[in-house]
Each structure stands twice: as structure tokens, then as C-alpha cells.
Coordinates of C-alpha atoms and ligand atoms in Angstrom, one line a residue:
X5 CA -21.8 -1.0 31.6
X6 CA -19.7 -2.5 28.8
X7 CA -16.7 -1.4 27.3
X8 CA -18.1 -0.1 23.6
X9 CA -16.0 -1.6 20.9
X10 CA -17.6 -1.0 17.7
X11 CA -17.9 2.6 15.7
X12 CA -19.8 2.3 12.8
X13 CA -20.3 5.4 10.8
X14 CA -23.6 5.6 8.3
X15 CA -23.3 6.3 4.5
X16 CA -23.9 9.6 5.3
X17 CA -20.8 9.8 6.7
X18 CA -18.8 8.5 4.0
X19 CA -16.3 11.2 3.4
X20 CA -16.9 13.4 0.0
X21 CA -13.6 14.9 -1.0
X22 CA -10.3 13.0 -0.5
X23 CA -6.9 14.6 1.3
X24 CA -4.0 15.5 -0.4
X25 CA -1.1 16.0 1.9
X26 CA 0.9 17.8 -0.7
X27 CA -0.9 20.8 0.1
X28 CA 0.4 21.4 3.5
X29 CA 3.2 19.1 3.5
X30 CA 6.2 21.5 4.7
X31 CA 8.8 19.1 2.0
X32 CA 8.7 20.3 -1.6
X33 CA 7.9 17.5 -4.1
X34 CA 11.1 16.2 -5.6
X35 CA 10.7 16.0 -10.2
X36 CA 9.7 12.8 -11.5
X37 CA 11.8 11.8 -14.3
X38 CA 11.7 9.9 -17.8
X39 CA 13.6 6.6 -17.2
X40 CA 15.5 7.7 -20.5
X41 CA 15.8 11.4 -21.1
X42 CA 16.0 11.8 -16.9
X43 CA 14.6 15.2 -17.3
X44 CA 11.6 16.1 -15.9
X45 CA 8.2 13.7 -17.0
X46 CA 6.0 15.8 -19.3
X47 CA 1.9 15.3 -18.8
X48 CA 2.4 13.6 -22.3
X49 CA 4.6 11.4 -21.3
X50 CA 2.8 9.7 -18.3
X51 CA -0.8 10.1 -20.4
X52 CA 0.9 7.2 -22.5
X53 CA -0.3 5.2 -18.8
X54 CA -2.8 7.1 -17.5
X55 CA -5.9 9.1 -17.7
X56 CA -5.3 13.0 -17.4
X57 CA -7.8 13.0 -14.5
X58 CA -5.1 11.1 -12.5
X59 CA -1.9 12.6 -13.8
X60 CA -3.8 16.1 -12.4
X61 CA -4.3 14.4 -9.1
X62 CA -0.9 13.4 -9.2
X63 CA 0.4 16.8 -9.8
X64 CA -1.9 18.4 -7.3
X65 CA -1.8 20.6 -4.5
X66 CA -5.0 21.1 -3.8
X67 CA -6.4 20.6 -0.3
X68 CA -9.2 18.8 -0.8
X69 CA -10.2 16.9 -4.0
X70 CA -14.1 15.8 -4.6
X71 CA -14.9 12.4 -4.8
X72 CA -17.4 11.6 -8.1
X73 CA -20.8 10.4 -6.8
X74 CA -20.1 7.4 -9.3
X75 CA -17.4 6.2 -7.0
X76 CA -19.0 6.5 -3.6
X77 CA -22.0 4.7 -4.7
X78 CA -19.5 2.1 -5.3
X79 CA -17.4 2.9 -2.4
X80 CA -21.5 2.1 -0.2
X81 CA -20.5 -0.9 -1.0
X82 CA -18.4 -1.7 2.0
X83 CA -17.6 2.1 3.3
X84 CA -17.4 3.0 6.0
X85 CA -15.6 0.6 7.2
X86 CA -15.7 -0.2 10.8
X87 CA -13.0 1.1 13.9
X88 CA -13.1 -1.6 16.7
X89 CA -11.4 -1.6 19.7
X90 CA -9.5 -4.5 20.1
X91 CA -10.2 -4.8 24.1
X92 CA -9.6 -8.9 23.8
X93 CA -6.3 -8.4 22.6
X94 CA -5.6 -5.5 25.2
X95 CA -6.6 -8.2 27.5
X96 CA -4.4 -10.8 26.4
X97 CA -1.8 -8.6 27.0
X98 CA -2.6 -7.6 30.2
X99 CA -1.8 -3.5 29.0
X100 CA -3.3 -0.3 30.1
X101 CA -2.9 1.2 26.2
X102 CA -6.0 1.1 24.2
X103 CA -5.5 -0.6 21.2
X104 CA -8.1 0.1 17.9
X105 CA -8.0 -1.1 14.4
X106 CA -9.6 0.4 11.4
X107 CA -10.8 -2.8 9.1
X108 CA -10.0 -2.5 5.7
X109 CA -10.5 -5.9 4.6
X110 CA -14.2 -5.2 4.9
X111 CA -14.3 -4.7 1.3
X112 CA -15.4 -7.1 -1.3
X113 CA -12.0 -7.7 -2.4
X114 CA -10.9 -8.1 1.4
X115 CA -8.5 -5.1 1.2
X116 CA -7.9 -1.3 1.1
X117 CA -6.6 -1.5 -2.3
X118 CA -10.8 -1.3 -3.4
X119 CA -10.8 2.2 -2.6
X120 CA -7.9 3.5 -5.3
X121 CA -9.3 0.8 -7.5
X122 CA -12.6 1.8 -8.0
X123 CA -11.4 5.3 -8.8
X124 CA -8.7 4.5 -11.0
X125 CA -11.2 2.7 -13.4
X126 CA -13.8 5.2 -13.0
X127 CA -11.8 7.6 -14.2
X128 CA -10.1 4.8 -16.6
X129 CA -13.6 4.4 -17.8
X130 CA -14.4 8.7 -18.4
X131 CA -11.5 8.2 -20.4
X132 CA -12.9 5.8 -22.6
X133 CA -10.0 3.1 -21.8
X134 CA -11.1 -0.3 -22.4
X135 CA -8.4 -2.1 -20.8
X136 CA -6.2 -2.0 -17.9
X137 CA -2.9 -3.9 -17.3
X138 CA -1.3 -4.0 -13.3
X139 CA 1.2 -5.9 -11.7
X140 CA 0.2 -7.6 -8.4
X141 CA 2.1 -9.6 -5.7
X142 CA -0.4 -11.2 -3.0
X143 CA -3.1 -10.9 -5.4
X144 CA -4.8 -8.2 -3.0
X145 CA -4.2 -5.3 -5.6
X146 CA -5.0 -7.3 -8.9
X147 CA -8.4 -9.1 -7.0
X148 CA -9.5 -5.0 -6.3
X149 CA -8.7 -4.2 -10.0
X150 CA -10.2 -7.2 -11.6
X151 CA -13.8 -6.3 -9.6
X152 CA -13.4 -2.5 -10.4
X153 CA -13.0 -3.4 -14.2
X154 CA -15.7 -5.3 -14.3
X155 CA -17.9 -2.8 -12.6
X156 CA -16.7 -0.5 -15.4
X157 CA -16.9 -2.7 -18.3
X158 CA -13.0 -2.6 -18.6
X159 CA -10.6 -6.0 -19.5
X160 CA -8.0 -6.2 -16.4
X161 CA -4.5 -8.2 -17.3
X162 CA -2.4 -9.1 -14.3
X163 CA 1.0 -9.8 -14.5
X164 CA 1.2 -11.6 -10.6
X165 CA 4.5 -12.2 -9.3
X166 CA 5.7 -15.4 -9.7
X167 CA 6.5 -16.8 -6.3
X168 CA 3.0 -15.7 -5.1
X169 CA 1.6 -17.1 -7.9
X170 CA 2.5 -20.4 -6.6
X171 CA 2.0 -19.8 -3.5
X172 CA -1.7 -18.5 -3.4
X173 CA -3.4 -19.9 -6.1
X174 CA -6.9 -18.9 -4.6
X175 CA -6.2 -15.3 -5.6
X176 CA -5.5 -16.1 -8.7
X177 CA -8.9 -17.9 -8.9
X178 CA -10.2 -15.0 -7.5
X179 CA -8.9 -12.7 -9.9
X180 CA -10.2 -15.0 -12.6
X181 CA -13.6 -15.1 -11.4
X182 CA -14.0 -11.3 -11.5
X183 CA -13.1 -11.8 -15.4
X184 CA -9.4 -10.6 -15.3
X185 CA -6.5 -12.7 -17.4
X186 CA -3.4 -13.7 -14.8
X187 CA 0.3 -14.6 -16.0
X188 CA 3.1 -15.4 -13.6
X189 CA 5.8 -13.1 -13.9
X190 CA 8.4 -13.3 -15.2
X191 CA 6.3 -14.0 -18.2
X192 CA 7.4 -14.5 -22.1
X193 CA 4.7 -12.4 -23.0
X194 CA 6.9 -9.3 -22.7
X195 CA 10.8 -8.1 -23.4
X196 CA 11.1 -7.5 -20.0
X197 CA 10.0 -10.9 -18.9
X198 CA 12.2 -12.6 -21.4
X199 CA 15.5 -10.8 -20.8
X200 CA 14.9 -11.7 -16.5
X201 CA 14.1 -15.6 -17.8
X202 CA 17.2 -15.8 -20.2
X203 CA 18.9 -14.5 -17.2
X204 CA 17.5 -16.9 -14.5
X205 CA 14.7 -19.3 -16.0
X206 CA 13.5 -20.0 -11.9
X207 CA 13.2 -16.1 -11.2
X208 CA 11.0 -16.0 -8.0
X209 CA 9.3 -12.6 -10.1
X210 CA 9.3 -9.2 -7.7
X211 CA 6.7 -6.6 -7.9
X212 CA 9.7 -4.5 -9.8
X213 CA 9.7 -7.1 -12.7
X214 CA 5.6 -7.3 -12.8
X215 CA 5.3 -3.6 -12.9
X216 CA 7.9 -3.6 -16.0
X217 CA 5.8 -6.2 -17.4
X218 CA 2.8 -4.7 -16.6
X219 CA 4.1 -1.0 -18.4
X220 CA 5.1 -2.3 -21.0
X221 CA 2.2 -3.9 -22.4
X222 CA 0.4 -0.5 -22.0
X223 CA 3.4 1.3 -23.1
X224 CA 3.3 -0.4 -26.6
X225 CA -0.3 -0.9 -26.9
X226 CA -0.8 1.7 -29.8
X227 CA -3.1 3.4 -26.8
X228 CA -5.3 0.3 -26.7
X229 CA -4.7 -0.6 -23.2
X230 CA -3.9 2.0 -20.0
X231 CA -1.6 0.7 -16.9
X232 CA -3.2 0.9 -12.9
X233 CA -0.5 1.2 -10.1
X234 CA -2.2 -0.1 -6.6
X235 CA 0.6 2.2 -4.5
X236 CA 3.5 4.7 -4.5
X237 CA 2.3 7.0 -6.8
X238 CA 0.3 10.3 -5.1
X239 CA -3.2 9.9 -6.4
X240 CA -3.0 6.3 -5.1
X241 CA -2.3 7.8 -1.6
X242 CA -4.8 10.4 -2.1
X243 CA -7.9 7.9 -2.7
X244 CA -6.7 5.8 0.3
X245 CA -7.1 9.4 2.5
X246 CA -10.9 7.8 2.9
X247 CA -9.4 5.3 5.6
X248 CA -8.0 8.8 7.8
X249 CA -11.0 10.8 7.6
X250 CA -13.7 8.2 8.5
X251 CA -10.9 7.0 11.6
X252 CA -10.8 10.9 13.0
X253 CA -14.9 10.5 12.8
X254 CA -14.8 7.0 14.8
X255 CA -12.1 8.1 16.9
X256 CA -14.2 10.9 17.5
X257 CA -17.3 8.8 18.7
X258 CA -15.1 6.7 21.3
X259 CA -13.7 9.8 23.1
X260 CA -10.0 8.8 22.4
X261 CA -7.5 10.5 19.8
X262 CA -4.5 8.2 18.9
X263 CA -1.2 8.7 20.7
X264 CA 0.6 6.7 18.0
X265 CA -1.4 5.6 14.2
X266 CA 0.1 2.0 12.9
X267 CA 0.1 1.4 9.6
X268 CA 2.5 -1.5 7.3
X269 CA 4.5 -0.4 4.2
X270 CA 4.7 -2.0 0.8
X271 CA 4.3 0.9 -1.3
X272 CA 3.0 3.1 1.2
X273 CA -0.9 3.6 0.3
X274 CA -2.6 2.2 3.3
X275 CA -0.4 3.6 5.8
X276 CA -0.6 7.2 4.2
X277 CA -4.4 6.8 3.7
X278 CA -4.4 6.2 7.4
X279 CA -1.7 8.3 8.6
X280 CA -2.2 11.8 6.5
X281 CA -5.7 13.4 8.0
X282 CA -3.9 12.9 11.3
X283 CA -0.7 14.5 9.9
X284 CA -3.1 17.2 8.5
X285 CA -4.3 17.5 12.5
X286 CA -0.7 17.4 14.0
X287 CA 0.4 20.0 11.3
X288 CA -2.4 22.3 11.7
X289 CA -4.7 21.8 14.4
X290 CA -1.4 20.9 17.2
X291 CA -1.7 17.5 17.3
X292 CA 1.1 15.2 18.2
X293 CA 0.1 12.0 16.9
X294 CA 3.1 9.5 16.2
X295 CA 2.7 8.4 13.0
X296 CA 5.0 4.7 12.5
X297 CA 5.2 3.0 8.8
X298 CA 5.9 -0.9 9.3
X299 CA 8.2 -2.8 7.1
X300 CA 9.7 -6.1 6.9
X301 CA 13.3 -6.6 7.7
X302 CA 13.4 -8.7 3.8
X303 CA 12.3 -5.4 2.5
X304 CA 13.2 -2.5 4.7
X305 CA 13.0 0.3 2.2
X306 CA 12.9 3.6 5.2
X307 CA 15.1 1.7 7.3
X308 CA 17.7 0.4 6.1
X309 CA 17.3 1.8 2.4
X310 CA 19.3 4.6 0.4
X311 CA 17.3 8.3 -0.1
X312 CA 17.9 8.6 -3.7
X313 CA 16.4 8.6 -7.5
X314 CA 15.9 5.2 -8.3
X315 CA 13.7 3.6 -11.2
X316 CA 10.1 2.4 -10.1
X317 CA 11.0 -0.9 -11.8
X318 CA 13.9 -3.1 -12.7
X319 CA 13.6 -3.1 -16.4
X320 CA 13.7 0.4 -16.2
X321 CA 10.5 1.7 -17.8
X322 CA 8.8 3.4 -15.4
X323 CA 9.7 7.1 -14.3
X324 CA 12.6 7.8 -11.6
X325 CA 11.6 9.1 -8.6
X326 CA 13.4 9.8 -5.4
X327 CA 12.3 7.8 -2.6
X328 CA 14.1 4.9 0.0
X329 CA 15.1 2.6 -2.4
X330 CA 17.0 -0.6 -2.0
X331 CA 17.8 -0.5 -6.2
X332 CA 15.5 -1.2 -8.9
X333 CA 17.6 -4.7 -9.0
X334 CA 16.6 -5.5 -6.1
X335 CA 15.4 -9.3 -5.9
X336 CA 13.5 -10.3 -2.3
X337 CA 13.5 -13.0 -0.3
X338 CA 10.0 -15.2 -0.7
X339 CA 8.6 -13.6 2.3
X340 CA 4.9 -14.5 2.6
X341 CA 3.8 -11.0 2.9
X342 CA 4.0 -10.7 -1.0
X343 CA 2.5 -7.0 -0.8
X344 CA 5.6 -5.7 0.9
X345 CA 8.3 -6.8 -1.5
X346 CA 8.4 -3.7 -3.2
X347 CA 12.1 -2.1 -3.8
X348 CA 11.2 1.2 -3.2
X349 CA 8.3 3.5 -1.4
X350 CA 5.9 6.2 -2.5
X351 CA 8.0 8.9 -3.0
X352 CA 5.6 11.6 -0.5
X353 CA 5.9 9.5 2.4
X354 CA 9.7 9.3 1.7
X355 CA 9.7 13.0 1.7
X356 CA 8.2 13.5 4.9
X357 CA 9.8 10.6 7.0
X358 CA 13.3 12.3 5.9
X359 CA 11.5 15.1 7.0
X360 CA 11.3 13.6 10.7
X361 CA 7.1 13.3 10.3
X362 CA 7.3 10.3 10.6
X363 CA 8.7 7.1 12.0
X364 CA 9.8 3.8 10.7
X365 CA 10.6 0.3 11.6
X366 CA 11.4 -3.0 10.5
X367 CA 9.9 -6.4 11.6
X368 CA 10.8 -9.9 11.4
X369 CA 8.6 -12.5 9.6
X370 CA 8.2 -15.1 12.5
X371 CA 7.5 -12.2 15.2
X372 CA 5.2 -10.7 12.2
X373 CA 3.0 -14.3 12.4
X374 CA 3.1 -15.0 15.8
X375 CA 1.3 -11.2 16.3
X376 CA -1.6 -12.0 13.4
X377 CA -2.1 -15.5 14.9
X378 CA -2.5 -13.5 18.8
X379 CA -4.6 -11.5 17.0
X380 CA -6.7 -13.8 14.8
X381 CA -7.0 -16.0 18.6
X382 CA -8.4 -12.8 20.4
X383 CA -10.1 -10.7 17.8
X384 CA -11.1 -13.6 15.4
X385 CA -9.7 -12.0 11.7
X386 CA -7.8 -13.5 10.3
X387 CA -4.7 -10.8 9.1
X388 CA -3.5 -10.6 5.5
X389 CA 0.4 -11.4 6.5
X390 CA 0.7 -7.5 5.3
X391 CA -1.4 -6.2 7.7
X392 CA 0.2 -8.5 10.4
X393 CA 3.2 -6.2 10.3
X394 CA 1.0 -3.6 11.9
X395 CA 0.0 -5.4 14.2
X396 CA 3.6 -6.6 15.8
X397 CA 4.2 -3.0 16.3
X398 CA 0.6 -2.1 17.7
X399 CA 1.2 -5.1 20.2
X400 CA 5.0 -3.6 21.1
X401 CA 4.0 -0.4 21.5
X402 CA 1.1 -1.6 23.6
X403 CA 4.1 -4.0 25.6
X404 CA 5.9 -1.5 26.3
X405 CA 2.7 0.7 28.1
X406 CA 2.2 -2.2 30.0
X407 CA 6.2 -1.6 31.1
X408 CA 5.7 2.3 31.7
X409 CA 2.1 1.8 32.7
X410 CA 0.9 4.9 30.0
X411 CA -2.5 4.8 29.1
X412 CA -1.7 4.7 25.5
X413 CA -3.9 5.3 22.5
X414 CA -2.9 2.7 19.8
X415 CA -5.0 3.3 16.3
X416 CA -3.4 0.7 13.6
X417 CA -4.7 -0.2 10.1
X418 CA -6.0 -3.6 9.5
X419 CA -5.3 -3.4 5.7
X420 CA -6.7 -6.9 4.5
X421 CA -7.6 -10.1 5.6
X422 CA -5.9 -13.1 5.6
X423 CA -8.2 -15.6 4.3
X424 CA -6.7 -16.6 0.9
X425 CA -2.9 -17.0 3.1
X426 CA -3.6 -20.2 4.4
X427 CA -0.7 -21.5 3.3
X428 CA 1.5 -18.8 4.6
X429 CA -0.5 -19.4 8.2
X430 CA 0.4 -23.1 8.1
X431 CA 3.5 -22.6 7.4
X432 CA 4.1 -20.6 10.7
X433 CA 2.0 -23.6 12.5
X434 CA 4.6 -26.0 11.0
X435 CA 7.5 -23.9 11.8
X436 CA 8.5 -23.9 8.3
X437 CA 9.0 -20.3 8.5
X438 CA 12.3 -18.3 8.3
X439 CA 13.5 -14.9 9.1
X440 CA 15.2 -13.0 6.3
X441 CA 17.6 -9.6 6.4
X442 CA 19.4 -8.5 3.7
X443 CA 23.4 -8.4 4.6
X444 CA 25.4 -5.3 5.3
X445 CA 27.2 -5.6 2.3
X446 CA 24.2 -5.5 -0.1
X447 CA 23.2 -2.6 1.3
X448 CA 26.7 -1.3 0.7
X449 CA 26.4 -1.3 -3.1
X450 CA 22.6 -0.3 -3.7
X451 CA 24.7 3.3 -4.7
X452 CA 26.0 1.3 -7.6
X453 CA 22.6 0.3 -9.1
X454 CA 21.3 3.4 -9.0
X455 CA 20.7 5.6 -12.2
X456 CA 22.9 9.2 -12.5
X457 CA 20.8 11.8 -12.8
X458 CA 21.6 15.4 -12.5
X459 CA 19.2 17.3 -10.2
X460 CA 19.8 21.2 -9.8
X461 CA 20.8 21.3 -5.5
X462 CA 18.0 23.6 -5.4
X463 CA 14.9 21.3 -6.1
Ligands
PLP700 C1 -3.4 -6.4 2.7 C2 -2.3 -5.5 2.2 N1 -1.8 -4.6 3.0 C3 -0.8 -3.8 2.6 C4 -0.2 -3.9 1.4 C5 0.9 -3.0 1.0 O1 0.6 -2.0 0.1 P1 0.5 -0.5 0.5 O2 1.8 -0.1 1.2 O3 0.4 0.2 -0.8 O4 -0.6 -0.3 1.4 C6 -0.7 -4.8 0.4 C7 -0.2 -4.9 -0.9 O5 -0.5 -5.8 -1.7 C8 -1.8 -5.7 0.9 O6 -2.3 -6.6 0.1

């Protein structure tokens, strides 16, 4: 008989309540404070950006939250997803470890971010917000906003870093065809935009300039128009918990349970929506599931970064939060996976990897390619470069069970697919691509960059 290599769950099975870690994570949530006051944000604050339905996810510490039926009609749309086991890839490598993948770019958009965008505008939409501004870098998270706004009758304005801008036009057509507007950021639509240009008029953009952007156009909308984050913040985690609790399911129906979940790390949404139901299981059901975030060495906020308050953007608009951060400054190298270029990390996930919860590494770009293009020869998908970072590390760990000879279970996250990174895959073929680290001595003065805020030592 056949190896079996496809779970597929029904609708039926598409989960009804999403998990919030903060109810049994053993860290205490750090304050979130106003980028001007630094004292703690107020509800009234943050409902300047958002929809009090989020700001009480954000805030919550309830177990389990109930998905509206509105959204998982929607959600039908391309949940559940499917786990496959990758056994032409296992072969390839000629390793006893068992290597699956849940696949995220299933969705319409081709990524996970669908699943937080759908709810963000439905609740956007209860609201009665008629717009929505975001900032974007591949394009993944504004192409999942631009389709959830027009499923809710709401405008969507992207502000898409600049670099990727340029280099994947096709999102931005994308984007366009789902209705949304697109600028290249920096922009000189916004104060924020400007002062970066006057500074450097060929700024690559990073997502820390788009989000400025992107705030502050809601910020000083008079209330016309409300701002979407596609990561970092909690309920953006939360609604990404659908990607967990369908894997325990399939996991479920192929007899295995993960030795080790894979997941890669912009702002942390796809590997917590992954990781946390398994964290749930190791913290209360006596699991031992290794949980590993994936970064690149351009951006290695858990690895190489500094545990501290820093700004969630460089202009500075956008609350402090404590979380690995490599400064708010922070400008990275024009790495193709655009989605990873983020200075910082959601500040949960922080919290429990300086917990020791979970583990982190760093991967180069090249290494990063050559593991999507194995995978895309064996398993046919083509990876979003994001995703590929999950990948390297479910192919290492998988190496090195070929070394010990342990039957490992590998379960990684295919976040997106690559289609619209053509460019980024011929570059690799031409061997135009380069590796990128940031120097010792940058990461010697992040400290500097960092705002002073005064935290009582017992929060
Ligand atoms: C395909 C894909 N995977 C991963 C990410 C990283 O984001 P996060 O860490 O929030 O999942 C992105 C971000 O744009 C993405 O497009």
C-alpha cells in the first residue's frame, strides 16, 4: 500500500473559536506604550486605529475566542487548508525524519495573511469603517487586505515598501485588481515619507517606514479611515491560531505528532498561528514539541537582536512595545524575502522565546533559495521566498536525522507561495544573489536608538 500524503479536513472541521496563548502563557504581558507620553496606551488611544472588537482581542486573556459565522463562511473559501507529507522531498534527502507541511498559500491571496485579513475587516466593517490604510512589503499582506475590503465594501490604501515595489510589480497589479490604491514608500503623500526622502531621496522604504506612513494617514484622518496591521500585534496572532488547530486535526489523521513545528519570522503571525495550539499541548497536555521561529540573517530580530521597548515604526508613531528589536531605525538589506524585513517581532512570541519556549535561528538568503528551489523540484510549489526560510530549517533538521538516524517528525508552515517572485527565483538561477549579515558593530549601538522609557522592575 502507498505511503498517504494528503490530510484534508471537511468544512466541518474548520475550527470555530480561535486560541489565544495569553491565557496560559506562564510570561506576563509587558505594557504597550504611547510613542509620546510612554505611559501606558489607553483603549482610546489605539481606537484612533482600530475597532474596539480588536483592541479587546488584543487585551485578552481569554482562552478561546469565537469566530463570527460571517468570517468562516469567508474563511470556506480556501479553509481548511491542506497538511501534506512531503515524502518526495524526504526522498531526495535520503532521511528517515518525516517531513509535513501545512499550505497556507492555498488561499485566494496565496498566503496566510487571508485569515487575519478577513477578520480585521469584518470587524472593520461592524464598526462602520469605510476605509482601511496598511503597509505591506512582498505585497502578500496588502493583496489579503485589498480582497477582504472588497468583500466588505471597504477602500484599502497601501503604502508598499519601495524596494519591493520595484521588484514585484505583479503584486502590485494584484493589489490593484482587488480595487486597493498602492504608493511606493517612502511616499510624499505623508510627513513621515517626506522627512525619510529629504533625508535620502533613493530610500529602499522598510516595513518600519510604510507602517509610519500607513498610521499616519489613519491617525489624521478626522476618523475617516482605520489602520490594519498584517502581524506583531496579538489579535493578528490570534486569527492565525486557525493554521495550529486544523494541523493538530491532520496530524491527528496521519498517526504522527511533530517532534519539532517550523515556522519563518517576519513579524511573527504565521509561525505563532502554527506554533501556539502545540504550545497550548506541550504546556498542558505534556507535550514536548520543539517549537523553531526562522529568520533571515539581514533581519535577525530573536537572534541577534536586543530585548527591549522599541517603537513599532521608525517615524515613531506607533506604540512602544518590548520585543527583539534591532531599532526602529533600522534600514535592511534588499533581501528578496520582503515579508521578513521587519525591525522588530510580535512582542508575545518575544516573551516566550526569552522565556526558553521557544527556539530561534537565522538563515542565509542563498541557502534559503537553494531549499525553496529543492522543494519547488520535489514537491512542485513554488515557496514565497518567506516561506523558504522554513523550509532550510525543515530540510536541516531533517539532515541531521539522516546523521543520527532518528525517526523525526518535522511539521513546518508553508506560509505562501511563490508565484509572483519570479524575479527573486531568477535571480538565484543567475547567481545574482548575495548573502547579507548585519556587522557586529551595528548591533553594538541598536541600545542607542532605542527610546527611554521608565518601566516599574515589577511589570
Ligand atoms: C508568505 C509570507 N510568509 C511569512 C511572512 C512573514 O510574516 P509573519 O511573520 O507575520 O507571518 C510574510 C509577510 O509578508 C509572507 O508574505
Amino acid at each position: 500500500m502507498s505511503t498517504p500524503t494528503r490530510f484534508i479536513l471537511t468544512e466541518s472541521d474548520l475550527p470555530k473559536f480561535w486560541y489565544n496563548v495569553n491565557a496560559d502563557s506562564p510570561v506576563p504581558p509587558q505594557p504597550v506604550l504611547h510613542p509620546g507620553t510612554k505611559e501606558p496606551v489607553t483603549p482610546d488611544f489605539l481606537s484612533v486605529l482600530f475597532p474596539m472588537d480588536l483592541i479587546l482581542q488584543e487585551i485578552s486573556t481569554e482562552r478561546y475566542i469565537q469566530i463570527p459565522d460571517e468570517v468562516r463562511e469567508i474563511y470556506k473559501l480556501y479553509r481548511p487548508t491542506p497538511l501534506q507529507r512531503a515524502v518526495r522531498l524526504e526522498k531526495a534527502l535520503g532521511t528517515p525524519a518525516h517531513i509535513y507541511y501545512k499550505y497556507e498559500g492555498a488561499s485566494p491571496s496565496g498566503s496566510h495573511k487571508m485569515n487575519t485579513s478577513i477578520a480585521q475587516a469584518f470587524y472593520n466593517k461592524k464598526a462602520g469603517t469605510h476605509a482601511l490604510t496598511t503597509e505591506t512589503g512582498a505585497g502578500q499582506w496588502g493583496s489579503a487586505l485589498a480582497m477582504a475590503g472588497k468583500m466588505f465594501d471597504i477602500a484599502v490604501e497601501v503604502y508598499m515598501v519601495k524596494v519591493s515595489y520595484e521588484q514585484k510589480p505583479y503584486r502590485r497589479i494584484l493589489m490593484e485588481t482587488y480595487g486597493a490604491k498602492v504608493y511606493p514608500s517612502p511616499t510624499d503623500r505623508t510627513n513621515a515619507g517626506r522627512q525619510i526622502l529629504a533625508q535620502d531621496p533613493d530610500s529602499n522604504g522598510s516595513l518600519g517606514i510604510a507602517i509610519s506612513e500607513a498610521v499616519e494617514v489613519a491617525a489624521t484622518s478626522n476618523g475617516k479611515k482605520k489602520y490594519s496591521l498584517g502581524s506583531v500585534l496579538n489579535h493578528v496572532l490570534l486569527h492565525q491560531t486557525v493554521i495550529g488547530e486544523e494541523a493538530l486535526k491532520q496530524m491527528d489523521m496521519a498517526g504522527e505528532y511533530p517532534d519539532v513545528v517550523i515556522g519563518c519570522v517576519g513579524g511573527g503571525s504565521n509561525f505563532s498561528g502554527i506554533a501556539f495550539p502545540f504550545l497550548r499541548e506541550n504546556l498542558k497536555n505534556g507535550q514536548r514539541t520543539r517549537l523553531l521561529a526562522v529568520e533571515p540573517t539581514a533581519t535577525p530580530s530573536l537572534t541577534r537582536g536586543i530585548y527591549a521597548f522599541d517603537y513599532g515604526d521608525t517615524a515613531q508613531m506607533a506604540p512602544i512595545v518590548k520585543m527583539h528589536a534591532l531599532g526602529h531605525d533600522f534600514v535592511p538589506s534588499p533581501i528578496h524575502a520582503g515579508g521578513l524585513r521587519y525591525h522588530g517581532m510580535a512582542p508575545t512570541l518575544c516573551a516566550l522565546y526569552d522565556a526558553g519556549l521557544i527556539e530561534a535561528v537565522a538563515v542565509h538568503q542563498k541557502a534559503t533559495f537553494e531549499a525553496g528551489v529543492l522543494f519547488a523540484q520535489t514537491e512542485g510549489i513554488l515557496p514565497a521566498p518567506e516561506s523558504s526560510h522554513a523550509i532550510r530549517a525543515a530540510i536541516d533538521e531533517a539532515l541531521q536525522a539522516k546523521e543520527t538516524g532518528e525517526k523525526k517528525v518535522i511539521l513546518f508552515n508553508l506560509s505562501g507561495h511563490g508565484n509572483f517572485d519570479l524575479s527573486a527565483y531568477n535571480a538565484y538561477n543567475t547567481g545574482q544573489l548575495v548573502d547579507y549579515a548585519i556587522p557586529e558593530d551595528a548591533i553594538a549601538h541598536i541600545r542607542e536608538h532605542l527610546p527611554q522609557v521608565n518601566i516599574p522592575a515589577s511589570v
